């Protein structure tokens, strides 16, 4: 399967930002480990701090890949435009978060994109991405 991981704003700073919440590892360190674990699948990666670039990526790839793992960062809580893009494309999208957004500040408990996604995985650190890929590649 072709799987695309999209990371939104500030996730390029994983390993450096708020380590007590998001951990010590950068996504660039983690990605090869993930790819090595799912050798039967092609896992590619895109990161942007810009809402428009994330929507462009969803539109460009969302009709050809088999599944998308999306951590929209803070846009999760604000972006109707990303939710609309998820609804517009054919690939299933799994929403992921490193932290348990439901156990944090009130404003993080709302996800504007959750209802457009196949499901949500939150609170397992970088392992949230692995769990999302497990869900996407599960044989039903
Ligand atoms: C996050 C949670 C968001 O609330 C926050 O804005 C992030 C990271 C997470 O992975 O836990 O940037 O999406």
PDB file of C-alpha atoms and ligand atoms in Angstrom:
ATOM      1  CA  UNK A   1       0.000   0.000   0.000  1.00  0.00           C
ATOM      2  CA  UNK A   2       0.974   3.618  -0.566  1.00  0.00           C
ATOM      3  CA  UNK A   3       0.750   5.481   2.717  1.00  0.00           C
ATOM      4  CA  UNK A   4       1.345   9.180   3.140  1.00  0.00           C
ATOM      5  CA  UNK A   5       2.135  10.765   6.487  1.00  0.00           C
ATOM      6  CA  UNK A   6       1.365  14.482   6.714  1.00  0.00           C
ATOM      7  CA  UNK A   7       2.631  16.507   9.653  1.00  0.00           C
ATOM      8  CA  UNK A   8       1.382  20.016  10.272  1.00  0.00           C
ATOM      9  CA  UNK A   9       2.780  23.059  12.045  1.00  0.00           C
ATOM     10  CA  UNK A  10       5.638  22.805  14.548  1.00  0.00           C
ATOM     11  CA  UNK A  11       5.995  19.055  14.112  1.00  0.00           C
ATOM     12  CA  UNK A  12       9.255  19.771  12.287  1.00  0.00           C
ATOM     13  CA  UNK A  13      10.524  20.665  15.770  1.00  0.00           C
ATOM     14  CA  UNK A  14       9.836  17.254  17.350  1.00  0.00           C
ATOM     15  CA  UNK A  15      12.758  16.334  19.584  1.00  0.00           C
ATOM     16  CA  UNK A  16      13.335  20.007  20.366  1.00  0.00           C
ATOM     17  CA  UNK A  17       9.897  21.410  21.260  1.00  0.00           C
ATOM     18  CA  UNK A  18       8.236  20.730  24.643  1.00  0.00           C
ATOM     19  CA  UNK A  19      10.094  17.438  25.082  1.00  0.00           C
ATOM     20  CA  UNK A  20       8.116  16.593  28.220  1.00  0.00           C
ATOM     21  CA  UNK A  21       4.986  16.394  26.028  1.00  0.00           C
ATOM     22  CA  UNK A  22       6.290  15.336  22.627  1.00  0.00           C
ATOM     23  CA  UNK A  23       9.436  13.351  23.479  1.00  0.00           C
ATOM     24  CA  UNK A  24      13.088  13.449  22.502  1.00  0.00           C
ATOM     25  CA  UNK A  25      13.027  12.064  18.974  1.00  0.00           C
ATOM     26  CA  UNK A  26      12.705  14.051  15.766  1.00  0.00           C
ATOM     27  CA  UNK A  27      10.365  12.768  13.064  1.00  0.00           C
ATOM     28  CA  UNK A  28      13.350  12.429  10.726  1.00  0.00           C
ATOM     29  CA  UNK A  29      14.876   9.957  13.216  1.00  0.00           C
ATOM     30  CA  UNK A  30      11.607   8.079  13.628  1.00  0.00           C
ATOM     31  CA  UNK A  31      10.540   7.780   9.977  1.00  0.00           C
ATOM     32  CA  UNK A  32      13.231   5.232   8.900  1.00  0.00           C
ATOM     33  CA  UNK A  33      12.293   3.014  11.863  1.00  0.00           C
ATOM     34  CA  UNK A  34       8.664   3.129  10.761  1.00  0.00           C
ATOM     35  CA  UNK A  35       9.599   2.372   7.160  1.00  0.00           C
ATOM     36  CA  UNK A  36      11.761  -0.567   8.309  1.00  0.00           C
ATOM     37  CA  UNK A  37       8.808  -1.963  10.239  1.00  0.00           C
ATOM     38  CA  UNK A  38       6.424  -1.809   7.278  1.00  0.00           C
ATOM     39  CA  UNK A  39       8.680  -2.946   4.431  1.00  0.00           C
ATOM     40  CA  UNK A  40       5.700  -4.278   2.457  1.00  0.00           C
ATOM     41  CA  UNK A  41       4.266  -0.777   2.259  1.00  0.00           C
ATOM     42  CA  UNK A  42       5.565   2.432   0.768  1.00  0.00           C
ATOM     43  CA  UNK A  43       5.505   5.161   3.395  1.00  0.00           C
ATOM     44  CA  UNK A  44       6.170   8.717   2.281  1.00  0.00           C
ATOM     45  CA  UNK A  45       6.224  11.905   4.294  1.00  0.00           C
ATOM     46  CA  UNK A  46       5.277  15.563   3.961  1.00  0.00           C
ATOM     47  CA  UNK A  47       5.487  18.337   6.555  1.00  0.00           C
ATOM     48  CA  UNK A  48       4.377  21.931   6.362  1.00  0.00           C
ATOM     49  CA  UNK A  49       3.687  24.748   8.755  1.00  0.00           C
ATOM     50  CA  UNK A  50       1.167  26.192   6.329  1.00  0.00           C
ATOM     51  CA  UNK A  51      -2.521  25.279   6.205  1.00  0.00           C
ATOM     52  CA  UNK A  52      -2.716  25.892   2.446  1.00  0.00           C
ATOM     53  CA  UNK A  53       0.242  23.605   1.727  1.00  0.00           C
ATOM     54  CA  UNK A  54      -1.367  20.823   3.767  1.00  0.00           C
ATOM     55  CA  UNK A  55      -4.603  21.220   1.783  1.00  0.00           C
ATOM     56  CA  UNK A  56      -2.646  21.266  -1.504  1.00  0.00           C
ATOM     57  CA  UNK A  57      -0.924  18.035  -0.455  1.00  0.00           C
ATOM     58  CA  UNK A  58      -4.225  16.364   0.527  1.00  0.00           C
ATOM     59  CA  UNK A  59      -5.704  17.336  -2.848  1.00  0.00           C
ATOM     60  CA  UNK A  60      -2.634  16.285  -4.850  1.00  0.00           C
ATOM     61  CA  UNK A  61      -2.144  12.882  -3.182  1.00  0.00           C
ATOM     62  CA  UNK A  62      -5.564  12.077  -1.760  1.00  0.00           C
ATOM     63  CA  UNK A  63      -6.909  10.410  -4.899  1.00  0.00           C
ATOM     64  CA  UNK A  64      -3.893   8.178  -5.523  1.00  0.00           C
ATOM     65  CA  UNK A  65      -2.511   6.943  -2.187  1.00  0.00           C
ATOM     66  CA  UNK A  66      -4.213   4.145  -0.238  1.00  0.00           C
ATOM     67  CA  UNK A  67      -4.252   5.931   3.092  1.00  0.00           C
ATOM     68  CA  UNK A  68      -3.142   9.088   4.875  1.00  0.00           C
ATOM     69  CA  UNK A  69      -1.935   9.523   8.450  1.00  0.00           C
ATOM     70  CA  UNK A  70      -2.469  13.163   9.396  1.00  0.00           C
ATOM     71  CA  UNK A  71      -1.199  15.048  12.398  1.00  0.00           C
ATOM     72  CA  UNK A  72      -2.549  18.500  11.650  1.00  0.00           C
ATOM     73  CA  UNK A  73      -0.985  19.951  14.820  1.00  0.00           C
ATOM     74  CA  UNK A  74      -2.844  23.033  16.040  1.00  0.00           C
ATOM     75  CA  UNK A  75      -4.861  23.213  12.778  1.00  0.00           C
ATOM     76  CA  UNK A  76      -6.714  20.189  14.176  1.00  0.00           C
ATOM     77  CA  UNK A  77      -8.559  22.540  16.471  1.00  0.00           C
ATOM     78  CA  UNK A  78      -9.307  25.305  13.973  1.00  0.00           C
ATOM     79  CA  UNK A  79      -9.331  24.203  10.360  1.00  0.00           C
ATOM     80  CA  UNK A  80     -12.666  23.665   8.639  1.00  0.00           C
ATOM     81  CA  UNK A  81     -10.698  23.957   5.386  1.00  0.00           C
ATOM     82  CA  UNK A  82      -8.570  20.883   6.191  1.00  0.00           C
ATOM     83  CA  UNK A  83     -11.730  19.003   7.250  1.00  0.00           C
ATOM     84  CA  UNK A  84     -13.342  19.890   3.905  1.00  0.00           C
ATOM     85  CA  UNK A  85     -10.228  18.706   2.016  1.00  0.00           C
ATOM     86  CA  UNK A  86     -10.324  15.378   3.895  1.00  0.00           C
ATOM     87  CA  UNK A  87     -13.998  14.985   2.950  1.00  0.00           C
ATOM     88  CA  UNK A  88     -13.201  15.827  -0.680  1.00  0.00           C
ATOM     89  CA  UNK A  89     -10.594  13.126  -1.272  1.00  0.00           C
ATOM     90  CA  UNK A  90     -11.020   9.377  -1.667  1.00  0.00           C
ATOM     91  CA  UNK A  91      -8.166   8.085   0.535  1.00  0.00           C
ATOM     92  CA  UNK A  92      -9.055   7.260   4.144  1.00  0.00           C
ATOM     93  CA  UNK A  93      -7.419   9.625   6.615  1.00  0.00           C
ATOM     94  CA  UNK A  94      -6.470   8.700  10.162  1.00  0.00           C
ATOM     95  CA  UNK A  95      -6.027  11.601  12.576  1.00  0.00           C
ATOM     96  CA  UNK A  96      -3.068  11.156  14.912  1.00  0.00           C
ATOM     97  CA  UNK A  97      -1.609  13.037  17.849  1.00  0.00           C
ATOM     98  CA  UNK A  98       1.409  12.281  19.982  1.00  0.00           C
ATOM     99  CA  UNK A  99      -0.279  13.652  23.081  1.00  0.00           C
ATOM    100  CA  UNK A 100      -3.720  12.759  24.386  1.00  0.00           C
ATOM    101  CA  UNK A 101      -5.488  15.912  23.246  1.00  0.00           C
ATOM    102  CA  UNK A 102      -8.534  14.986  25.370  1.00  0.00           C
ATOM    103  CA  UNK A 103      -6.462  15.167  28.558  1.00  0.00           C
ATOM    104  CA  UNK A 104      -5.003  18.609  27.803  1.00  0.00           C
ATOM    105  CA  UNK A 105      -6.289  22.198  27.592  1.00  0.00           C
ATOM    106  CA  UNK A 106      -9.979  22.612  26.794  1.00  0.00           C
ATOM    107  CA  UNK A 107      -9.271  24.118  23.356  1.00  0.00           C
ATOM    108  CA  UNK A 108      -7.325  20.999  22.338  1.00  0.00           C
ATOM    109  CA  UNK A 109     -10.244  18.701  23.150  1.00  0.00           C
ATOM    110  CA  UNK A 110     -12.118  19.838  20.059  1.00  0.00           C
ATOM    111  CA  UNK A 111     -11.041  18.416  16.713  1.00  0.00           C
ATOM    112  CA  UNK A 112     -12.497  20.101  13.647  1.00  0.00           C
ATOM    113  CA  UNK A 113     -11.192  17.259  11.487  1.00  0.00           C
ATOM    114  CA  UNK A 114     -12.213  14.186  13.525  1.00  0.00           C
ATOM    115  CA  UNK A 115     -15.629  13.751  11.925  1.00  0.00           C
ATOM    116  CA  UNK A 116     -14.058  13.758   8.460  1.00  0.00           C
ATOM    117  CA  UNK A 117     -11.501  11.072   9.375  1.00  0.00           C
ATOM    118  CA  UNK A 118     -11.740   7.294   9.467  1.00  0.00           C
ATOM    119  CA  UNK A 119     -10.614   7.374  13.090  1.00  0.00           C
ATOM    120  CA  UNK A 120      -8.383   9.064  15.625  1.00  0.00           C
ATOM    121  CA  UNK A 121      -5.328   7.817  17.550  1.00  0.00           C
ATOM    122  CA  UNK A 122      -3.963  10.075  20.266  1.00  0.00           C
ATOM    123  CA  UNK A 123      -1.706   9.789  23.261  1.00  0.00           C
ATOM    124  CA  UNK A 124       0.859   7.171  22.329  1.00  0.00           C
ATOM    125  CA  UNK A 125       3.736   9.452  21.395  1.00  0.00           C
ATOM    126  CA  UNK A 126       5.376   8.593  18.077  1.00  0.00           C
ATOM    127  CA  UNK A 127       3.831   5.143  18.365  1.00  0.00           C
ATOM    128  CA  UNK A 128       0.511   6.814  17.408  1.00  0.00           C
ATOM    129  CA  UNK A 129       1.812   6.863  13.810  1.00  0.00           C
ATOM    130  CA  UNK A 130       2.599   3.123  13.879  1.00  0.00           C
ATOM    131  CA  UNK A 131      -0.840   2.351  15.292  1.00  0.00           C
ATOM    132  CA  UNK A 132      -2.452   4.422  12.531  1.00  0.00           C
ATOM    133  CA  UNK A 133      -0.525   2.502   9.869  1.00  0.00           C
ATOM    134  CA  UNK A 134      -1.524  -0.787  11.547  1.00  0.00           C
ATOM    135  CA  UNK A 135      -5.151   0.369  11.272  1.00  0.00           C
ATOM    136  CA  UNK A 136      -4.804   1.375   7.623  1.00  0.00           C
ATOM    137  CA  UNK A 137      -3.073  -1.842   6.585  1.00  0.00           C
ATOM    138  CA  UNK A 138      -5.300  -4.173   8.580  1.00  0.00           C
ATOM    139  CA  UNK A 139      -6.816  -6.872   6.386  1.00  0.00           C
ATOM    140  CA  UNK A 140     -10.557  -6.780   6.904  1.00  0.00           C
TER     141      UNK A 140
HETATM  142  C1  LIG B   1      -0.496  17.640  18.553  1.00  0.00           C
HETATM  143  C2  LIG B   1      -1.519  18.224  19.541  1.00  0.00           C
HETATM  144  C3  LIG B   1      -1.920  19.631  19.114  1.00  0.00           C
HETATM  145  O1  LIG B   1      -2.851  20.163  20.057  1.00  0.00           O
HETATM  146  C4  LIG B   1      -0.717  20.536  19.070  1.00  0.00           C
HETATM  147  O2  LIG B   1      -1.085  21.808  18.603  1.00  0.00           O
HETATM  148  C5  LIG B   1       0.413  19.962  18.266  1.00  0.00           C
HETATM  149  C6  LIG B   1       0.710  18.542  18.392  1.00  0.00           C
HETATM  150  C7  LIG B   1       0.017  16.263  19.014  1.00  0.00           C
HETATM  151  O3  LIG B   1       0.575  15.550  18.197  1.00  0.00           O
HETATM  152  O4  LIG B   1      -0.111  15.903  20.198  1.00  0.00           O
HETATM  153  O5  LIG B   1       1.119  20.674  17.580  1.00  0.00           O
HETATM  154  O6  LIG B   1      -1.132  17.462  17.305  1.00  0.00           O
END
